[in-house]
mmCIF file of C-alpha atoms and ligand atoms in Angstrom:
data_model
loop_
_atom_site.group_PDB
_atom_site.id
_atom_site.type_symbol
_atom_site.label_atom_id
_atom_site.label_comp_id
_atom_site.label_asym_id
_atom_site.label_seq_id
_atom_site.Cartn_x
_atom_site.Cartn_y
_atom_site.Cartn_z
ATOM 1 C CA MET A 613 -0.337 0.088 -0.221
ATOM 2 C CA ALA A 614 1.669 3.467 -0.769
ATOM 3 C CA GLN A 615 1.601 5.794 2.830
ATOM 4 C CA THR A 616 -0.777 8.952 3.040
ATOM 5 C CA THR A 617 1.302 12.762 4.124
ATOM 6 C CA PRO A 618 -0.919 15.081 4.654
ATOM 7 C CA ASN A 619 0.200 17.627 2.043
ATOM 8 C CA HIS A 620 1.016 14.820 -0.350
ATOM 9 C CA THR A 621 -1.687 15.606 -2.657
ATOM 10 C CA GLN A 622 -0.223 15.299 -6.019
ATOM 11 C CA THR A 623 -1.607 12.083 -7.810
ATOM 12 C CA VAL A 624 1.656 10.745 -9.793
ATOM 13 C CA SER A 625 1.588 7.289 -12.537
ATOM 14 C CA GLY A 626 4.925 5.416 -11.472
ATOM 15 C CA TRP A 627 5.962 2.262 -12.079
ATOM 16 C CA ALA A 628 7.520 -0.370 -8.632
ATOM 17 C CA ALA A 629 8.549 -3.386 -7.237
ATOM 18 C CA HIS A 630 6.326 -4.880 -4.971
ATOM 19 C CA ASP A 631 8.633 -7.885 -3.899
ATOM 20 C CA THR A 632 11.298 -10.067 -4.044
ATOM 21 C CA SER A 633 10.920 -11.174 -7.208
ATOM 22 C CA GLY A 634 11.870 -7.345 -8.513
ATOM 23 C CA LYS A 635 8.912 -7.324 -11.515
ATOM 24 C CA ILE A 636 8.270 -3.952 -11.834
ATOM 25 C CA THR A 637 4.338 -3.101 -12.504
ATOM 26 C CA PRO A 638 2.792 0.124 -12.967
ATOM 27 C CA PHE A 639 1.968 2.084 -9.492
ATOM 28 C CA THR A 640 -0.055 5.069 -9.134
ATOM 29 C CA PHE A 641 1.014 6.972 -5.788
ATOM 30 C CA LYS A 642 1.053 10.792 -4.266
ATOM 31 C CA ARG A 643 3.785 13.060 -4.457
ATOM 32 C CA ARG A 644 3.718 16.603 -1.821
ATOM 33 C CA GLU A 645 3.112 19.702 -3.092
ATOM 34 C CA ASN A 646 5.486 22.203 -4.367
ATOM 35 C CA GLY A 647 7.098 23.635 -1.409
ATOM 36 C CA VAL A 648 8.428 26.945 -1.427
ATOM 37 C CA ASN A 649 12.248 25.157 -1.416
ATOM 38 C CA ASP A 650 11.146 22.981 -4.073
ATOM 39 C CA VAL A 651 11.097 22.274 -7.797
ATOM 40 C CA THR A 652 8.653 20.713 -9.338
ATOM 41 C CA PHE A 653 9.401 18.691 -12.998
ATOM 42 C CA LYS A 654 8.229 16.827 -15.548
ATOM 43 C CA ILE A 655 10.622 13.296 -15.710
ATOM 44 C CA LEU A 656 11.476 12.918 -19.403
ATOM 45 C CA TYR A 657 14.460 9.957 -19.038
ATOM 46 C CA CYS A 658 15.529 8.067 -16.107
ATOM 47 C CA GLY A 659 18.642 5.567 -16.096
ATOM 48 C CA ILE A 660 18.037 1.806 -14.672
ATOM 49 C CA CYS A 661 21.110 1.440 -12.309
ATOM 50 C CA HIS A 662 21.718 -2.054 -11.265
ATOM 51 C CA THR A 663 21.619 -0.282 -7.376
ATOM 52 C CA ASP A 664 17.488 -0.287 -8.360
ATOM 53 C CA LEU A 665 17.930 -4.326 -9.404
ATOM 54 C CA HIS A 666 19.713 -4.898 -5.921
ATOM 55 C CA TYR A 667 16.884 -2.823 -3.850
ATOM 56 C CA ALA A 668 14.170 -4.268 -6.834
ATOM 57 C CA LYS A 669 14.639 -7.580 -5.533
ATOM 58 C CA ASN A 670 15.876 -6.731 -2.107
ATOM 59 C CA GLU A 671 19.392 -8.076 -2.128
ATOM 60 C CA TRP A 672 20.699 -5.477 0.410
ATOM 61 C CA GLY A 673 17.950 -6.714 2.691
ATOM 62 C CA ILE A 674 16.636 -3.053 3.239
ATOM 63 C CA THR A 675 13.963 -2.701 0.908
ATOM 64 C CA ASN A 676 10.765 -1.059 1.900
ATOM 65 C CA TYR A 677 8.203 -2.362 -0.605
ATOM 66 C CA PRO A 678 6.804 -0.779 -2.595
ATOM 67 C CA VAL A 679 9.623 0.762 -4.341
ATOM 68 C CA VAL A 680 10.072 3.028 -7.067
ATOM 69 C CA PRO A 681 13.359 3.148 -8.424
ATOM 70 C CA GLY A 682 14.911 5.412 -10.085
ATOM 71 C CA HIS A 683 18.662 7.654 -9.232
ATOM 72 C CA GLU A 684 19.196 9.196 -12.510
ATOM 73 C CA MET A 685 15.942 11.238 -13.718
ATOM 74 C CA ILE A 686 16.036 14.037 -15.804
ATOM 75 C CA GLY A 687 13.556 16.599 -16.848
ATOM 76 C CA VAL A 688 12.266 20.166 -17.289
ATOM 77 C CA ILE A 689 10.783 22.274 -14.009
ATOM 78 C CA THR A 690 7.180 23.125 -14.179
ATOM 79 C CA LYS A 691 6.815 24.782 -10.844
ATOM 80 C CA VAL A 692 9.497 26.686 -8.597
ATOM 81 C CA GLY A 693 8.784 27.713 -4.851
ATOM 82 C CA SER A 694 9.500 31.160 -3.726
ATOM 83 C CA ALA A 695 12.481 30.798 -1.377
ATOM 84 C CA VAL A 696 14.262 28.413 -4.687
ATOM 85 C CA LYS A 697 17.406 29.977 -5.857
ATOM 86 C CA GLY A 698 18.885 29.535 -9.676
ATOM 87 C CA PHE A 699 16.309 27.722 -11.020
ATOM 88 C CA LYS A 700 13.278 28.511 -12.787
ATOM 89 C CA GLU A 701 10.479 26.980 -14.866
ATOM 90 C CA GLY A 702 11.444 25.571 -18.184
ATOM 91 C CA ASP A 703 15.079 24.419 -17.052
ATOM 92 C CA ARG A 704 16.606 21.455 -17.901
ATOM 93 C CA VAL A 705 17.252 19.960 -14.519
ATOM 94 C CA GLY A 706 18.233 15.841 -13.352
ATOM 95 C CA VAL A 707 17.811 14.586 -8.963
ATOM 96 C CA GLY A 708 20.359 11.817 -8.457
ATOM 97 C CA CYS A 709 20.769 9.543 -5.373
ATOM 98 C CA LEU A 710 19.951 12.246 -2.595
ATOM 99 C CA ALA A 711 16.605 13.732 -1.520
ATOM 100 C CA ALA A 712 17.770 14.828 2.244
ATOM 101 C CA THR A 713 20.727 15.790 4.686
ATOM 102 C CA CYS A 714 20.835 17.874 7.563
ATOM 103 C CA LEU A 715 22.239 20.382 5.867
ATOM 104 C CA ASP A 716 24.167 21.233 9.358
ATOM 105 C CA CYS A 717 27.040 18.546 10.012
ATOM 106 C CA GLU A 718 30.138 18.856 8.808
ATOM 107 C CA HIS A 719 29.964 17.655 5.655
ATOM 108 C CA CYS A 720 27.019 18.811 4.724
ATOM 109 C CA ASN A 721 29.278 22.179 5.097
ATOM 110 C CA ASP A 722 31.696 20.847 2.850
ATOM 111 C CA ASP A 723 29.758 20.039 0.465
ATOM 112 C CA GLN A 724 30.167 16.714 0.618
ATOM 113 C CA GLU A 725 26.676 16.042 2.204
ATOM 114 C CA ASN A 726 26.776 12.319 0.661
ATOM 115 C CA TYR A 727 28.949 11.478 3.965
ATOM 116 C CA CYS A 728 25.809 13.147 5.989
ATOM 117 C CA GLU A 729 25.100 10.812 9.044
ATOM 118 C CA LYS A 730 20.975 11.684 8.175
ATOM 119 C CA LEU A 731 21.138 11.436 3.832
ATOM 120 C CA GLN A 732 17.870 10.224 2.391
ATOM 121 C CA PHE A 733 18.075 8.769 -0.809
ATOM 122 C CA SER A 734 15.710 9.434 -3.655
ATOM 123 C CA TYR A 735 13.994 6.111 -3.117
ATOM 124 C CA ASN A 736 13.484 4.207 -0.387
ATOM 125 C CA GLY A 737 14.247 7.103 1.985
ATOM 126 C CA VAL A 738 12.607 8.940 4.535
ATOM 127 C CA PHE A 739 11.857 12.394 3.566
ATOM 128 C CA TRP A 740 11.883 15.110 6.329
ATOM 129 C CA ASP A 741 8.211 15.086 6.118
ATOM 130 C CA GLY A 742 8.353 11.560 7.310
ATOM 131 C CA SER A 743 6.795 10.342 3.778
ATOM 132 C CA ILE A 744 8.919 7.499 2.031
ATOM 133 C CA THR A 745 10.662 8.810 -0.753
ATOM 134 C CA TYR A 746 9.645 7.162 -4.221
ATOM 135 C CA GLY A 747 12.551 7.546 -7.427
ATOM 136 C CA GLY A 748 12.083 8.042 -11.260
ATOM 137 C CA TYR A 749 10.504 5.914 -12.826
ATOM 138 C CA SER A 750 7.351 8.407 -12.470
ATOM 139 C CA SER A 751 6.408 10.870 -14.401
ATOM 140 C CA MET A 752 7.000 13.691 -11.921
ATOM 141 C CA MET A 753 9.178 14.733 -8.994
ATOM 142 C CA VAL A 754 9.218 17.491 -6.340
ATOM 143 C CA ALA A 755 12.744 17.828 -5.228
ATOM 144 C CA ASP A 756 14.146 20.524 -2.679
ATOM 145 C CA TYR A 757 16.088 22.490 -5.080
ATOM 146 C CA ARG A 758 19.603 21.899 -2.842
ATOM 147 C CA TYR A 759 19.435 18.514 -3.858
ATOM 148 C CA VAL A 760 18.561 19.974 -8.060
ATOM 149 C CA VAL A 761 21.515 20.293 -10.309
ATOM 150 C CA HIS A 762 21.376 21.617 -14.315
ATOM 151 C CA ILE A 763 21.899 20.091 -17.427
ATOM 152 C CA PRO A 764 24.177 21.621 -19.784
ATOM 153 C CA GLU A 765 22.253 22.631 -22.948
ATOM 154 C CA ASN A 766 24.593 20.543 -25.082
ATOM 155 C CA LEU A 767 23.886 16.744 -23.854
ATOM 156 C CA PRO A 768 21.477 15.013 -25.143
ATOM 157 C CA MET A 769 19.108 14.944 -21.784
ATOM 158 C CA ASP A 770 18.609 10.639 -22.373
ATOM 159 C CA ALA A 771 22.564 10.202 -22.467
ATOM 160 C CA ALA A 772 22.704 12.445 -20.123
ATOM 161 C CA ALA A 773 20.407 10.797 -17.399
ATOM 162 C CA PRO A 774 22.531 8.061 -15.865
ATOM 163 C CA LEU A 775 25.383 10.709 -15.332
ATOM 164 C CA LEU A 776 23.185 11.813 -11.958
ATOM 165 C CA CYS A 777 24.590 8.601 -10.322
ATOM 166 C CA ALA A 778 27.082 6.375 -12.496
ATOM 167 C CA GLY A 779 28.702 9.267 -13.672
ATOM 168 C CA ILE A 780 29.256 11.166 -10.362
ATOM 169 C CA THR A 781 29.936 8.297 -8.848
ATOM 170 C CA VAL A 782 32.920 7.887 -10.609
ATOM 171 C CA PHE A 783 33.812 11.319 -11.151
ATOM 172 C CA SER A 784 34.085 11.682 -7.570
ATOM 173 C CA PRO A 785 37.238 9.213 -6.501
ATOM 174 C CA LEU A 786 39.133 10.548 -9.888
ATOM 175 C CA LYS A 787 39.112 13.959 -8.677
ATOM 176 C CA ASP A 788 39.733 13.111 -4.737
ATOM 177 C CA HIS A 789 42.965 11.495 -6.553
ATOM 178 C CA ASP A 790 43.674 14.293 -8.311
ATOM 179 C CA LEU A 791 43.260 12.766 -11.420
ATOM 180 C CA VAL A 792 40.979 14.956 -13.101
ATOM 181 C CA SER A 793 43.230 17.758 -13.689
ATOM 182 C CA SER A 794 46.986 15.841 -13.581
ATOM 183 C CA PRO A 795 47.029 13.796 -16.627
ATOM 184 C CA GLY A 796 49.173 10.999 -17.643
ATOM 185 C CA LYS A 797 48.985 8.088 -14.856
ATOM 186 C CA LYS A 798 47.838 4.683 -15.442
ATOM 187 C CA ILE A 799 44.428 3.743 -14.032
ATOM 188 C CA GLY A 800 42.140 0.375 -14.531
ATOM 189 C CA VAL A 801 38.193 0.160 -14.163
ATOM 190 C CA VAL A 802 37.243 -2.900 -13.198
ATOM 191 C CA GLY A 803 33.222 -4.258 -14.884
ATOM 192 C CA LEU A 804 32.707 -2.248 -17.516
ATOM 193 C CA GLY A 805 28.922 -2.109 -17.208
ATOM 194 C CA GLY A 806 27.140 1.639 -16.821
ATOM 195 C CA LEU A 807 29.867 2.873 -13.968
ATOM 196 C CA GLY A 808 32.724 1.308 -15.789
ATOM 197 C CA HIS A 809 31.868 2.724 -19.104
ATOM 198 C CA ILE A 810 31.654 6.304 -18.023
ATOM 199 C CA ALA A 811 35.023 5.892 -15.906
ATOM 200 C CA VAL A 812 36.868 4.780 -19.065
ATOM 201 C CA LYS A 813 35.175 7.813 -20.870
ATOM 202 C CA PHE A 814 36.337 10.273 -17.902
ATOM 203 C CA GLY A 815 39.881 8.664 -17.643
ATOM 204 C CA LYS A 816 40.562 9.317 -21.239
ATOM 205 C CA ALA A 817 39.116 12.747 -21.152
ATOM 206 C CA PHE A 818 41.318 13.553 -18.408
ATOM 207 C CA GLY A 819 44.897 12.074 -19.849
ATOM 208 C CA HIS A 820 45.177 8.871 -18.385
ATOM 209 C CA HIS A 821 46.437 5.376 -19.705
ATOM 210 C CA VAL A 822 43.066 3.359 -19.140
ATOM 211 C CA THR A 823 43.192 -0.202 -18.392
ATOM 212 C CA VAL A 824 39.424 -2.277 -18.287
ATOM 213 C CA ILE A 825 39.853 -5.753 -16.119
ATOM 214 C CA SER A 826 36.306 -7.144 -17.467
ATOM 215 C CA THR A 827 35.058 -10.977 -17.390
ATOM 216 C CA SER A 828 33.448 -10.517 -20.666
ATOM 217 C CA PRO A 829 35.745 -11.245 -23.638
ATOM 218 C CA SER A 830 33.310 -9.878 -26.059
ATOM 219 C CA LYS A 831 33.740 -6.181 -24.405
ATOM 220 C CA GLU A 832 37.829 -5.924 -25.677
ATOM 221 C CA ALA A 833 37.075 -4.394 -29.013
ATOM 222 C CA GLU A 834 34.249 -2.101 -27.685
ATOM 223 C CA ALA A 835 36.266 -1.079 -25.077
ATOM 224 C CA LYS A 836 39.046 -0.117 -26.793
ATOM 225 C CA GLN A 837 37.314 1.124 -30.378
ATOM 226 C CA ARG A 838 34.380 2.546 -28.851
ATOM 227 C CA LEU A 839 35.335 3.695 -25.372
ATOM 228 C CA GLY A 840 38.736 4.712 -26.380
ATOM 229 C CA ALA A 841 40.188 2.086 -23.452
ATOM 230 C CA ASP A 842 43.927 1.100 -24.302
ATOM 231 C CA ASP A 843 44.635 -2.051 -22.597
ATOM 232 C CA PHE A 844 42.507 -4.668 -21.925
ATOM 233 C CA ILE A 845 42.962 -7.447 -19.202
ATOM 234 C CA LEU A 846 40.510 -10.427 -18.992
ATOM 235 C CA SER A 847 39.802 -10.793 -15.269
ATOM 236 C CA THR A 848 39.819 -14.764 -15.847
ATOM 237 C CA ASN A 849 42.740 -15.202 -17.532
ATOM 238 C CA GLN A 850 45.869 -15.609 -15.558
ATOM 239 C CA GLN A 851 48.294 -14.727 -18.041
ATOM 240 C CA HIS A 852 46.654 -11.322 -18.702
ATOM 241 C CA LEU A 853 46.794 -10.536 -15.018
ATOM 242 C CA GLN A 854 50.738 -11.636 -14.351
ATOM 243 C CA SER A 855 51.682 -9.347 -17.315
ATOM 244 C CA ALA A 856 49.933 -6.274 -16.070
ATOM 245 C CA ARG A 857 51.195 -6.877 -12.034
ATOM 246 C CA ARG A 858 52.351 -3.872 -10.466
ATOM 247 C CA SER A 859 51.664 -1.778 -13.164
ATOM 248 C CA LEU A 860 48.733 0.728 -12.249
ATOM 249 C CA ASP A 861 48.418 3.928 -10.287
ATOM 250 C CA PHE A 862 45.082 3.729 -9.865
ATOM 251 C CA VAL A 863 42.366 0.706 -9.837
ATOM 252 C CA LEU A 864 38.309 1.729 -9.556
ATOM 253 C CA ASP A 865 36.457 -1.409 -9.048
ATOM 254 C CA THR A 866 32.813 -1.161 -10.104
ATOM 255 C CA VAL A 867 31.788 -4.920 -9.878
ATOM 256 C CA SER A 868 28.235 -5.624 -8.459
ATOM 257 C CA ALA A 869 28.394 -9.021 -7.654
ATOM 258 C CA GLU A 870 31.504 -11.255 -5.390
ATOM 259 C CA HIS A 871 34.693 -11.405 -6.968
ATOM 260 C CA SER A 872 38.161 -11.900 -5.882
ATOM 261 C CA LEU A 873 40.646 -8.246 -4.845
ATOM 262 C CA LEU A 874 43.872 -10.352 -4.929
ATOM 263 C CA PRO A 875 44.656 -10.084 -9.031
ATOM 264 C CA LEU A 876 43.162 -6.250 -8.408
ATOM 265 C CA LEU A 877 45.415 -5.786 -5.675
ATOM 266 C CA GLU A 878 48.502 -7.085 -7.122
ATOM 267 C CA LEU A 879 47.747 -5.051 -10.476
ATOM 268 C CA LEU A 880 49.001 -1.515 -8.597
ATOM 269 C CA LYS A 881 52.023 -0.364 -8.369
ATOM 270 C CA VAL A 882 53.524 0.211 -4.772
ATOM 271 C CA ASN A 883 51.403 2.391 -3.250
ATOM 272 C CA GLY A 884 48.503 2.047 -5.395
ATOM 273 C CA THR A 885 45.022 2.620 -4.614
ATOM 274 C CA LEU A 886 41.884 0.119 -5.306
ATOM 275 C CA PHE A 887 38.294 2.330 -5.047
ATOM 276 C CA ILE A 888 35.813 0.531 -4.516
ATOM 277 C CA VAL A 889 32.198 1.363 -5.429
ATOM 278 C CA GLY A 890 30.176 -1.352 -6.892
ATOM 279 C CA ALA A 891 28.130 -2.496 -3.814
ATOM 280 C CA PRO A 892 28.168 -6.784 -4.104
ATOM 281 C CA ASP A 893 25.730 -7.642 -1.507
ATOM 282 C CA LYS A 894 28.206 -10.503 0.231
ATOM 283 C CA PRO A 895 31.416 -9.373 1.983
ATOM 284 C CA LEU A 896 34.233 -9.120 -0.119
ATOM 285 C CA GLN A 897 37.554 -10.712 1.170
ATOM 286 C CA LEU A 898 40.675 -8.763 1.918
ATOM 287 C CA PRO A 899 44.390 -10.098 1.694
ATOM 288 C CA ALA A 900 46.276 -8.757 4.224
ATOM 289 C CA PHE A 901 49.670 -9.609 1.951
ATOM 290 C CA PRO A 902 49.675 -7.584 -1.219
ATOM 291 C CA LEU A 903 48.651 -4.838 0.738
ATOM 292 C CA ILE A 904 51.793 -5.118 3.359
ATOM 293 C CA PHE A 905 53.945 -6.588 0.392
ATOM 294 C CA GLY A 906 52.603 -2.884 -1.769
ATOM 295 C CA LYS A 907 51.908 -0.594 0.736
ATOM 296 C CA ARG A 908 48.663 -0.487 -1.105
ATOM 297 C CA SER A 909 45.513 1.253 -0.197
ATOM 298 C CA VAL A 910 41.806 -0.141 -0.522
ATOM 299 C CA LYS A 911 39.037 2.233 0.134
ATOM 300 C CA GLY A 912 35.299 2.905 -1.006
ATOM 301 C CA GLY A 913 33.425 6.031 -1.665
ATOM 302 C CA ILE A 914 29.491 6.988 -2.431
ATOM 303 C CA ILE A 915 27.908 9.092 -5.284
ATOM 304 C CA GLY A 916 29.384 12.946 -4.813
ATOM 305 C CA GLY A 917 27.981 15.782 -3.623
ATOM 306 C CA ILE A 918 25.935 18.022 -5.283
ATOM 307 C CA LYS A 919 28.592 20.692 -6.003
ATOM 308 C CA GLU A 920 30.667 18.131 -7.611
ATOM 309 C CA THR A 921 27.868 16.801 -9.503
ATOM 310 C CA GLN A 922 27.158 19.847 -11.094
ATOM 311 C CA GLU A 923 30.549 20.147 -11.482
ATOM 312 C CA MET A 924 30.738 16.740 -13.152
ATOM 313 C CA LEU A 925 28.242 17.307 -15.314
ATOM 314 C CA ASP A 926 29.853 20.697 -16.460
ATOM 315 C CA VAL A 927 33.157 18.710 -17.266
ATOM 316 C CA CYS A 928 30.937 16.325 -19.382
ATOM 317 C CA GLY A 929 28.940 19.477 -21.115
ATOM 318 C CA LYS A 930 32.678 20.489 -22.023
ATOM 319 C CA HIS A 931 34.544 17.452 -23.257
ATOM 320 C CA ASN A 932 31.087 16.268 -24.655
ATOM 321 C CA ILE A 933 30.560 13.340 -22.585
ATOM 322 C CA THR A 934 27.112 11.493 -22.421
ATOM 323 C CA CYS A 935 26.757 7.735 -21.552
ATOM 324 C CA ASP A 936 26.014 5.118 -24.084
ATOM 325 C CA ILE A 937 22.437 4.243 -23.535
ATOM 326 C CA GLU A 938 19.710 1.647 -24.934
ATOM 327 C CA LEU A 939 15.984 3.738 -24.789
ATOM 328 C CA ILE A 940 13.158 1.407 -23.201
ATOM 329 C CA THR A 941 9.773 2.132 -22.809
ATOM 330 C CA PRO A 942 8.902 1.742 -19.410
ATOM 331 C CA ASP A 943 6.624 -1.619 -20.620
ATOM 332 C CA ARG A 944 10.548 -3.282 -21.497
ATOM 333 C CA ILE A 945 11.941 -2.309 -17.608
ATOM 334 C CA ASN A 946 11.239 -5.786 -16.697
ATOM 335 C CA GLU A 947 13.077 -7.088 -20.085
ATOM 336 C CA ALA A 948 15.854 -4.240 -19.320
ATOM 337 C CA MET A 949 16.090 -5.573 -15.270
ATOM 338 C CA GLU A 950 16.390 -9.564 -16.556
ATOM 339 C CA ARG A 951 19.163 -8.351 -18.830
ATOM 340 C CA LEU A 952 20.924 -5.771 -16.996
ATOM 341 C CA ALA A 953 21.406 -8.429 -14.413
ATOM 342 C CA LYS A 954 22.751 -11.046 -16.741
ATOM 343 C CA ASN A 955 25.264 -8.576 -18.044
ATOM 344 C CA ASP A 956 23.400 -7.893 -21.587
ATOM 345 C CA VAL A 957 23.515 -4.038 -21.787
ATOM 346 C CA ARG A 958 25.605 -1.668 -23.639
ATOM 347 C CA TYR A 959 26.250 0.352 -21.023
ATOM 348 C CA ARG A 960 23.292 1.497 -19.438
ATOM 349 C CA PHE A 961 19.174 1.209 -19.897
ATOM 350 C CA VAL A 962 17.179 4.416 -19.957
ATOM 351 C CA ILE A 963 13.768 4.905 -19.832
ATOM 352 C CA ASP A 964 11.742 7.277 -21.902
ATOM 353 C CA ILE A 965 9.371 8.156 -19.291
ATOM 354 C CA ALA A 966 7.620 10.911 -21.353
ATOM 355 C CA GLY A 967 7.325 8.576 -24.139
ATOM 356 C CA SER A 968 4.987 6.310 -22.228
ATOM 357 C CA SER A 969 1.336 5.932 -22.420
ATOM 358 C CA ASN A 970 1.222 6.304 -18.946
ATOM 359 C CA ASN A 971 1.379 10.127 -18.640
HETATM 360 P P1 NAP B 1295 26.136 -3.061 -14.378
HETATM 361 O O1 NAP B 1295 25.825 -2.049 -15.446
HETATM 362 O O2 NAP B 1295 25.686 -4.405 -13.992
HETATM 363 O O3 NAP B 1295 27.855 -2.898 -14.137
HETATM 364 C C1 NAP B 1295 28.411 -4.129 -13.694
HETATM 365 C C2 NAP B 1295 29.613 -4.944 -14.416
HETATM 366 O O4 NAP B 1295 30.647 -5.493 -12.734
HETATM 367 C C3 NAP B 1295 28.877 -5.505 -15.217
HETATM 368 O O5 NAP B 1295 29.169 -4.844 -16.713
HETATM 369 C C4 NAP B 1295 30.484 -6.766 -15.352
HETATM 370 O O6 NAP B 1295 31.660 -6.129 -16.423
HETATM 371 C C5 NAP B 1295 30.860 -6.933 -13.694
HETATM 372 N N1 NAP B 1295 29.902 -8.224 -13.311
HETATM 373 C C6 NAP B 1295 28.654 -8.424 -13.048
HETATM 374 N N2 NAP B 1295 28.894 -9.024 -12.423
HETATM 375 C C7 NAP B 1295 30.554 -9.782 -12.249
HETATM 376 C C8 NAP B 1295 30.834 -10.778 -11.708
HETATM 377 N N3 NAP B 1295 30.321 -11.993 -11.068
HETATM 378 N N4 NAP B 1295 32.410 -11.137 -11.504
HETATM 379 C C9 NAP B 1295 33.129 -9.863 -11.469
HETATM 380 N N5 NAP B 1295 32.516 -8.779 -12.456
HETATM 381 C C10 NAP B 1295 31.362 -8.719 -13.034
HETATM 382 O O7 NAP B 1295 26.099 -2.107 -12.756
HETATM 383 P P2 NAP B 1295 26.294 -0.617 -12.095
HETATM 384 O O8 NAP B 1295 24.805 -0.215 -12.791
HETATM 385 O O9 NAP B 1295 27.194 -0.158 -12.716
HETATM 386 O O10 NAP B 1295 26.558 -0.780 -10.963
HETATM 387 C C11 NAP B 1295 27.881 -1.520 -10.204
HETATM 388 C C12 NAP B 1295 27.974 -1.203 -9.128
HETATM 389 O O11 NAP B 1295 27.914 -0.101 -8.052
HETATM 390 C C13 NAP B 1295 26.638 -1.989 -8.360
HETATM 391 O O12 NAP B 1295 26.717 -2.837 -7.418
HETATM 392 C C14 NAP B 1295 25.819 -0.719 -7.896
HETATM 393 O O13 NAP B 1295 24.785 -1.165 -6.701
HETATM 394 C C15 NAP B 1295 26.984 0.156 -7.640
HETATM 395 N N6 NAP B 1295 26.582 1.718 -7.454
HETATM 396 C C16 NAP B 1295 27.811 2.270 -6.257
HETATM 397 C C17 NAP B 1295 27.459 3.743 -6.243
HETATM 398 C C18 NAP B 1295 28.356 4.009 -5.222
HETATM 399 O O14 NAP B 1295 27.916 5.392 -4.614
HETATM 400 N N7 NAP B 1295 28.845 3.936 -4.612
HETATM 401 C C19 NAP B 1295 26.688 4.581 -7.227
HETATM 402 C C20 NAP B 1295 25.994 3.471 -8.419
HETATM 403 C C21 NAP B 1295 25.725 1.730 -8.103
HETATM 404 P P3 NAP B 1295 32.829 -7.049 -17.056
HETATM 405 O O15 NAP B 1295 31.277 -7.658 -18.401
HETATM 406 O O16 NAP B 1295 33.079 -6.180 -18.017
HETATM 407 O O17 NAP B 1295 32.763 -8.397 -15.810
HETATM 408 ZN ZN1 ZN B 1296 22.867 4.231 -9.210
#
């Protein structure tokens, strides 16, 4: 049953999962009236992140059904609250994973609200008014303007949508490790999916030597020819792994399922960093030897702050970076989810929300 909260009077059509089968069906629910700090926008496109799949099937054990997934939503503003700054009706905007934070802790004050302890996500979260948040697999969004970003005019909205989660999630660690403005490093990207393919594009745009580390032999030609990767390591091939030992400065791990960290750590030079953004449901084993013999670090991170998300979008505007997408109508969400689970997507499904008949 959809919850009811006073002031939530706007009827919205969307798509939700209702149980661990993860099956998505049309779902009607309520959103709040546009408040003084809110913008309302018509959602045109929404990416399908692997996180949506983890939630739809309750793989992390934290899903509250019904869940309306989607945190890569993009559209056009139809209403602006009286206290909103920097946005007007007609603007092309996006919302990613964040719906609310405390706005007052050290992380919020440092533009890293993604590390706020009171952070609430744009779906399966609880907003300030106590309502459950529903995501972007829906026809319209009401969002506090502090979690809304502008989409550069030169970027097509459908292919830009996945930047709102996948893009910022891989941009933020690159920025943190001085890999956005200092070229010439050797970086590895593990898992060539939604996150991974954007990481490759960023790595090349920022002047690095990029190696893709993948379980899929069929992705080698695409990685090199389409995405511009310099090298390709098949992670099931011991010889490939051996010959690349101690060659990389930084490795970004985007893998969504259980996998071994040992070979990835051994790819790093002394002092290198393995940065984990993929979120498998089972714990990964951390072997001590490659850490101590190589003074290597393992870190993780979640998305990025809103200011950084805007910066990332502006960088994408400047370099014309968008995602390689497969556009689908909402009636094909289940098919897309099944294909995503089978690692059969090049490289992000995006739902054409406004093109649906459900509006
Ligand atoms: P995706 O499109 O499915 O890509 C994941 C890639 O991982 C696949 O394309 C595949 O690449 C590789 N892979 C899949 N299963 C594997 C296995 N069993 N062993 C080794 N490699 C495997 O997913 P995504 O949308 O990019 O998301 C990736 C992960 O990041 C998910 O767990 C998601 O929840 C998480 N995520 C985290 C954040 C954050 O803030 N930290 C944000 C967004 C998403 P190859 O075919 O090349 O091997
Ligand atoms: Zn995501």
